[in-house]
Short mmCIF file of C-alpha atoms in Angstrom, two decimals:
data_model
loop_
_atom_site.label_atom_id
_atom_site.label_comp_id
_atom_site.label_asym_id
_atom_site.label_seq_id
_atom_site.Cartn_x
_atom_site.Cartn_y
_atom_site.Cartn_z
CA UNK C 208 0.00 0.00 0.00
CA UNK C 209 1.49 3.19 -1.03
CA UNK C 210 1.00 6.62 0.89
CA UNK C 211 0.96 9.83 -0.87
CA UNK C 212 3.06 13.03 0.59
CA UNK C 213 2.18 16.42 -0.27
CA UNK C 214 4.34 18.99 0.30
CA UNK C 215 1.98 21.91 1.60
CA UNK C 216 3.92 25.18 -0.01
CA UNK C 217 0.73 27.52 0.72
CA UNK C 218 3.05 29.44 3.02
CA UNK C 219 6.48 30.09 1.88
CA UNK C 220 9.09 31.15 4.08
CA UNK C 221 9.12 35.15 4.11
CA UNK C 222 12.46 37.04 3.42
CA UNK C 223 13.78 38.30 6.84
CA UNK C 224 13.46 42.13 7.04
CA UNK C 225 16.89 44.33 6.18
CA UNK C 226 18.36 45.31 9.58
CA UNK C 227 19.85 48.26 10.11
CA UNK C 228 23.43 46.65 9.27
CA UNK C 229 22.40 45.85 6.05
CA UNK C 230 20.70 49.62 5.23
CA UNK C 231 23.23 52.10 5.86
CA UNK C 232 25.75 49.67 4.55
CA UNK C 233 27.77 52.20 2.17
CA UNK C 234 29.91 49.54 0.23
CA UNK C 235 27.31 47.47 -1.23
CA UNK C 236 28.69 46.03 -4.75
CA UNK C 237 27.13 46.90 -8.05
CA UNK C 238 26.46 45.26 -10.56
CA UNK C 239 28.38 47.36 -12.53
CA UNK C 240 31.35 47.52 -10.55
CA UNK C 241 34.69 47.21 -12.62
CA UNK C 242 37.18 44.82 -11.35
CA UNK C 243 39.54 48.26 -10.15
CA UNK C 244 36.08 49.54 -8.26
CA UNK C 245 35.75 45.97 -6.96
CA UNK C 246 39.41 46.17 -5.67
CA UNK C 247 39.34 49.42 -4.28
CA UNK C 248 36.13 48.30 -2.19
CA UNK C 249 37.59 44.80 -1.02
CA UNK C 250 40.52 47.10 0.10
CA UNK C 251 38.41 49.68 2.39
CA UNK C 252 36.61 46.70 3.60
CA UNK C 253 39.46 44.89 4.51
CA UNK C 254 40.40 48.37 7.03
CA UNK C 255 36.99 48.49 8.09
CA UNK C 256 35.00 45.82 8.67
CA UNK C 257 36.03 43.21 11.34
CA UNK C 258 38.23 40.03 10.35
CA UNK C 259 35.11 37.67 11.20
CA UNK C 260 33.37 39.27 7.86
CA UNK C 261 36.62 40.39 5.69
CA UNK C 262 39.04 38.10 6.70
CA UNK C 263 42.65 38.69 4.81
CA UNK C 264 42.75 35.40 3.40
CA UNK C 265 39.63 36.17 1.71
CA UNK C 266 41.12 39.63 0.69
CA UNK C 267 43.45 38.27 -1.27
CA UNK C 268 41.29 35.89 -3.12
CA UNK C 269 38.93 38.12 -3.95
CA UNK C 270 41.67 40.65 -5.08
CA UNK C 271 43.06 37.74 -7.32
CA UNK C 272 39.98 36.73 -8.62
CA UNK C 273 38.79 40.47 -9.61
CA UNK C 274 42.54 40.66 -11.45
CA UNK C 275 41.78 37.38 -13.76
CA UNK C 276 38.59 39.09 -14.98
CA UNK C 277 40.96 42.42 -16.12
CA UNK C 278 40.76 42.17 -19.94
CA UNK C 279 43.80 41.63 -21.37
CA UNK C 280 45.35 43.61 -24.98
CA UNK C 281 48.34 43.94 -26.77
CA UNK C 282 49.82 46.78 -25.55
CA UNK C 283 48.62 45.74 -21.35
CA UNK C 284 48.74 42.26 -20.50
CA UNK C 285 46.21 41.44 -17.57
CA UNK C 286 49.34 41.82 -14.93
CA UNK C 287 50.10 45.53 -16.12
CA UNK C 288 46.43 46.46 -15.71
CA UNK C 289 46.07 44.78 -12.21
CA UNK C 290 50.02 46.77 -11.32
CA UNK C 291 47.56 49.51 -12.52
CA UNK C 292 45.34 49.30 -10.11
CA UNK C 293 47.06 48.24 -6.86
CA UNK C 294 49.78 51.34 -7.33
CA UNK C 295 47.34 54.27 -5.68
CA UNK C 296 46.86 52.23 -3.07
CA UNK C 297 49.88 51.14 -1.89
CA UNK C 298 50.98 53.67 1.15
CA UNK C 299 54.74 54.45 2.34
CA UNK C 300 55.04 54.02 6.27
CA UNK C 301 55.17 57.76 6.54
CA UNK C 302 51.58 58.21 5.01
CA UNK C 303 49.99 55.36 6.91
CA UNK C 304 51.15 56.99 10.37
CA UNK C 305 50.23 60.18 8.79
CA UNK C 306 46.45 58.81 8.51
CA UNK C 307 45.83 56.88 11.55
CA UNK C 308 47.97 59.81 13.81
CA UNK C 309 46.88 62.64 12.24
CA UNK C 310 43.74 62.75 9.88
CA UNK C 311 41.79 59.99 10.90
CA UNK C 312 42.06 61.40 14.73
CA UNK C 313 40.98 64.82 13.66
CA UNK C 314 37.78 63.45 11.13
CA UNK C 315 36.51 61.52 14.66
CA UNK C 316 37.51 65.16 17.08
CA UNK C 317 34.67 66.87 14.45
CA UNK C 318 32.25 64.92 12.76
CA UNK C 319 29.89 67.35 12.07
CA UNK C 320 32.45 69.05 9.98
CA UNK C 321 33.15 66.03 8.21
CA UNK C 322 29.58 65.27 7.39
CA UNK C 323 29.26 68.87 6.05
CA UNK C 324 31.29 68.52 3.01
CA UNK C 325 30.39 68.38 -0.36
CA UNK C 326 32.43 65.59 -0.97
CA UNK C 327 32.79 62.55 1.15
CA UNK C 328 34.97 59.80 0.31
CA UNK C 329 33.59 56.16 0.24
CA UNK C 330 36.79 55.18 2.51
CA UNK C 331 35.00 57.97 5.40
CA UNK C 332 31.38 56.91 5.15
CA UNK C 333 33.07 53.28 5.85
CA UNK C 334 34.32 54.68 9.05
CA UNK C 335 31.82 55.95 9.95
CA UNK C 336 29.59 52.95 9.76
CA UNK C 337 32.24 51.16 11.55
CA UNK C 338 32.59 53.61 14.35
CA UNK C 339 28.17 53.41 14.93
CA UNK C 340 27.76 49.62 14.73
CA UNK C 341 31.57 48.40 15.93
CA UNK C 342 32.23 47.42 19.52
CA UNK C 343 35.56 47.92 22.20
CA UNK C 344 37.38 44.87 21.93
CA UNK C 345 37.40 43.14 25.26
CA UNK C 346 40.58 42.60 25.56
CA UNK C 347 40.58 46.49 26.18
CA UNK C 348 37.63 47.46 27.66
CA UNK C 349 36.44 44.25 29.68
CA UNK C 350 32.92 45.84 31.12
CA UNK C 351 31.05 47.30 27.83
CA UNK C 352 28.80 49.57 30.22
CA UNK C 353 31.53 51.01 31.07
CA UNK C 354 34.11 52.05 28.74
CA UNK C 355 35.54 55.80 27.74
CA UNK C 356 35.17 56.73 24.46
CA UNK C 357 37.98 58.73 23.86
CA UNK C 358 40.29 56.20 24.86
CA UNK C 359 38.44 53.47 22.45
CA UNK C 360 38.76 55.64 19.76
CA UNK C 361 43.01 55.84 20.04
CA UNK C 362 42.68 52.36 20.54
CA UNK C 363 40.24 51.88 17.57
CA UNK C 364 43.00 53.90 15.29
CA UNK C 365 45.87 51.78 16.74
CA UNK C 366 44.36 48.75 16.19
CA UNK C 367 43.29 49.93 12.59
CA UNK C 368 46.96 50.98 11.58
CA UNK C 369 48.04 47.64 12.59
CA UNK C 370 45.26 46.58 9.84
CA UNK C 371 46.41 48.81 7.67
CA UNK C 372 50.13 47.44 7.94
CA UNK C 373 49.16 44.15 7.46
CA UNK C 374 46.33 45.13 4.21
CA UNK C 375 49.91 46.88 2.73
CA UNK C 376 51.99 43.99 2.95
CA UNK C 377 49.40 41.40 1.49
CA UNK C 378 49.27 44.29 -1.48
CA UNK C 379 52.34 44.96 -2.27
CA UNK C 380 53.62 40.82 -2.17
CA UNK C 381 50.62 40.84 -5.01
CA UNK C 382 51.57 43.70 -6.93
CA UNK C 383 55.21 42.54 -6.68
CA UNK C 384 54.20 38.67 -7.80
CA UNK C 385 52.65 40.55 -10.65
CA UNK C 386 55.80 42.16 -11.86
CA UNK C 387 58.28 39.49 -12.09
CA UNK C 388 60.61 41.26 -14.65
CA UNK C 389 60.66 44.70 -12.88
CA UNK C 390 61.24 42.58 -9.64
CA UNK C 391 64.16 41.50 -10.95
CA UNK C 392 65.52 44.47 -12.20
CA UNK C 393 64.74 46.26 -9.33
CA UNK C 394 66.69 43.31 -7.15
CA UNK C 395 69.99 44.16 -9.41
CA UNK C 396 69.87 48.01 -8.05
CA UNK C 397 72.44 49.33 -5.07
CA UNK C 398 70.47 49.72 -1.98
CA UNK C 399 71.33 51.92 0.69
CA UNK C 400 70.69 50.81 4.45
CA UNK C 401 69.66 54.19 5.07
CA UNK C 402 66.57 54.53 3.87
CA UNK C 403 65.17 57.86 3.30
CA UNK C 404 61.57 58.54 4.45
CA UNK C 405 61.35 61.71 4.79
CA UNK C 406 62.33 63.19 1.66
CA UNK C 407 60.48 65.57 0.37
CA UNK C 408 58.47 64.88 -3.21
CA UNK C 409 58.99 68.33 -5.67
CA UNK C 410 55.56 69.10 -7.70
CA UNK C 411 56.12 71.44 -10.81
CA UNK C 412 52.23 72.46 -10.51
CA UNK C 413 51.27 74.80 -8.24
CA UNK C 414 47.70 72.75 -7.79
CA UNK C 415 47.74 70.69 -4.61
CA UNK C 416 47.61 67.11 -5.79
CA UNK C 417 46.26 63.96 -3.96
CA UNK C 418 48.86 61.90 -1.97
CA UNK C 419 47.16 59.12 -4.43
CA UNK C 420 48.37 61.16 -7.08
CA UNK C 421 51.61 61.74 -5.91
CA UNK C 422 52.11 58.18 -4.97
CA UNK C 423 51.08 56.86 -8.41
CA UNK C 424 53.10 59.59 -10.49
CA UNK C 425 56.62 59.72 -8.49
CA UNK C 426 59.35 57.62 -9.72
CA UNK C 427 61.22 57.28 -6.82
CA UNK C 428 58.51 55.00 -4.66
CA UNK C 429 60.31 51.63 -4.91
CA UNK C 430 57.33 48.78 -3.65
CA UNK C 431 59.87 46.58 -2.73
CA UNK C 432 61.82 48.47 -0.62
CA UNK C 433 58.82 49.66 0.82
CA UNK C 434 57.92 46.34 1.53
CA UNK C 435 61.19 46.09 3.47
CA UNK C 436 60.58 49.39 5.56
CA UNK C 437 56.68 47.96 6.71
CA UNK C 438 58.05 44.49 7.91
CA UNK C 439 60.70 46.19 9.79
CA UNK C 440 58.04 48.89 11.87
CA UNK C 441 55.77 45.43 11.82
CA UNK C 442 58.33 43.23 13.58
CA UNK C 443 59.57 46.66 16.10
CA UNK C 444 55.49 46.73 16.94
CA UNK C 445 55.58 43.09 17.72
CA UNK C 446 59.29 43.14 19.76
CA UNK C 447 58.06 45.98 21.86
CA UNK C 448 54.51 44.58 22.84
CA UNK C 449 53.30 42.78 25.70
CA UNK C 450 53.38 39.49 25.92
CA UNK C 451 49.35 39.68 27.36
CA UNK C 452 49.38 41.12 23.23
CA UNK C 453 50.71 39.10 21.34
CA UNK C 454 48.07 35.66 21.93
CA UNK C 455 44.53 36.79 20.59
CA UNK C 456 43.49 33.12 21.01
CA UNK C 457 41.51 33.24 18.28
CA UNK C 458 40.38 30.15 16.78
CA UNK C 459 42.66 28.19 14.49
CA UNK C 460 45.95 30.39 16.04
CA UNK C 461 47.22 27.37 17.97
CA UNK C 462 48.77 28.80 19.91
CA UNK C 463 50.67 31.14 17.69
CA UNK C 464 51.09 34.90 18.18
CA UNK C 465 48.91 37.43 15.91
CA UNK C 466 51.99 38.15 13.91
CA UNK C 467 53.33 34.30 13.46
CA UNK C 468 49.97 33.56 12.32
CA UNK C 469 49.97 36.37 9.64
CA UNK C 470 53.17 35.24 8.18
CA UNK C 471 52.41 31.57 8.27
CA UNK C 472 48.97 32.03 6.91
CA UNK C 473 48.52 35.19 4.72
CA UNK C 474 51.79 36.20 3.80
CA UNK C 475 54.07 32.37 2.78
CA UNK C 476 51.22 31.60 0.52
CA UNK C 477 51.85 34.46 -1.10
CA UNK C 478 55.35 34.32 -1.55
CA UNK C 479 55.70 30.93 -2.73
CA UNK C 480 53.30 31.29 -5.96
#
């Protein structure tokens, strides 16, 4: 004897409502992004939103998988064009202590200045949404009722240039993978041990320019070498801190320190492709 099932679909499953999370979310992808506007937003997200939801293992892939869908010509093979994109946004040490010490401190002092202006960048309205709906790690603050806000918000921009550091180094290993034959060259160069980070860039306009500008248009910003100079100021941050700073526990560390588990599991992958 055989039984009949019906499958009663009279009431389907409603779509959850959007949250507030999801609303004044100012990255949301379009569909038609480009693969440098893709890259650009994987980058502020990486800065911005918190390594359970933009992890930098899935920065990279994503970065990599936006650079195979750059077309491809005669005159710019698909490694130039994603070189192309990655150059703006590749900081010297200077400029990233420059950001979290000096302008990002000052856009938090006066936000109703910031919010006034007729242009805001999409990097800003990312901070801000991360400064409304983030939360003091407890690590720092161990009672939430009770925790000052100026002090989270040095520790929020501390914290976020040690993102930032780490963001630059995953960058520039891709940019440099993607430039084998300039790598090389570049390798056969005299170096000096002094490095010079504080010399001054000379503009022939009179118009200010954007660091971005200045960055992508000066001759003398070597990526490898700046490589060098952000895994030396990385490894002084980690030789300096507290021991209590180094373990975040997290899961799948083992046991290993926040910066052994970045070079073990972000950064060798990397360097042996």
């Amino acid at each position: 004897m055989s039984v009949a099932y019906i499958l009663n679909d009279a009431c389907p499953i409603s779509w959850p409502p959007a949250t507030a999370l999801m609303l004044d979310y100012p990255l949301i992808p379009q569909t038609s992004e480009t693969p440098a506007q893709t890259i650009n937003r994987l980058y502020v997200e990486a800065l911005w939103l918190p390594e359970s939801i933009m992890s930098l293992s899935h920065f990279v892939l994503e970065v990599r998988r936006s650079a195979q869908q750059l077309p491809s010509s005669q005159s710019e093979s698909q490694s130039d064009g994603i070189r192309g994109i990655l150059r703006p946004l590749l900081l010297p040490l200077r400029e990233i202590e420059k950001k979290y010490q000096e302008r990002l401190p000052n856009l938090l002092r006066d936000p109703q200045a910031a919010m006034e202006r007729e242009v805001i960048e999409p990097e800003e309205n990312a901070i801000w949404y991360a400064w409304h709906h983030g939360r003091p790690p407890v690590r720092h603050f161990p009672d939430p009722d009770n925790v000052d806000e100026e002090k989270w918000k040095k520790q929020w921009m501390v914290d976020t240039e040690r993102r930032e550091m780490l963001v630059q180094i995953l960058l520039h290993f891709i940019f440099i993978s993607a430039a084998p034959t300039s790598l090389s060259q570049e390798s056969h160069l005299p170096r000096s041990r002094k490095r010079k980070r504080d010399t001054p860039r000379v503009s022939t306009k009179k118009k200010r320019k954007s660091n971005k500008e200045e960055r992508s248009m000066s001759p003398s910003f070597s990526p490898s070498e700046n490589l060098d100079t952000l895994t030396d100021r990385l490894a002084l941050w980690q030789a300096i801190e507290d021991d209590s700073e180094k373990l975040l526990n997290r899961p799948g560390d083992n046991g290993r320190d926040w910066m052994r588990v970045f070079w073990e599991d972000q950064v060798t992958p990397l360097s042996v492709i």
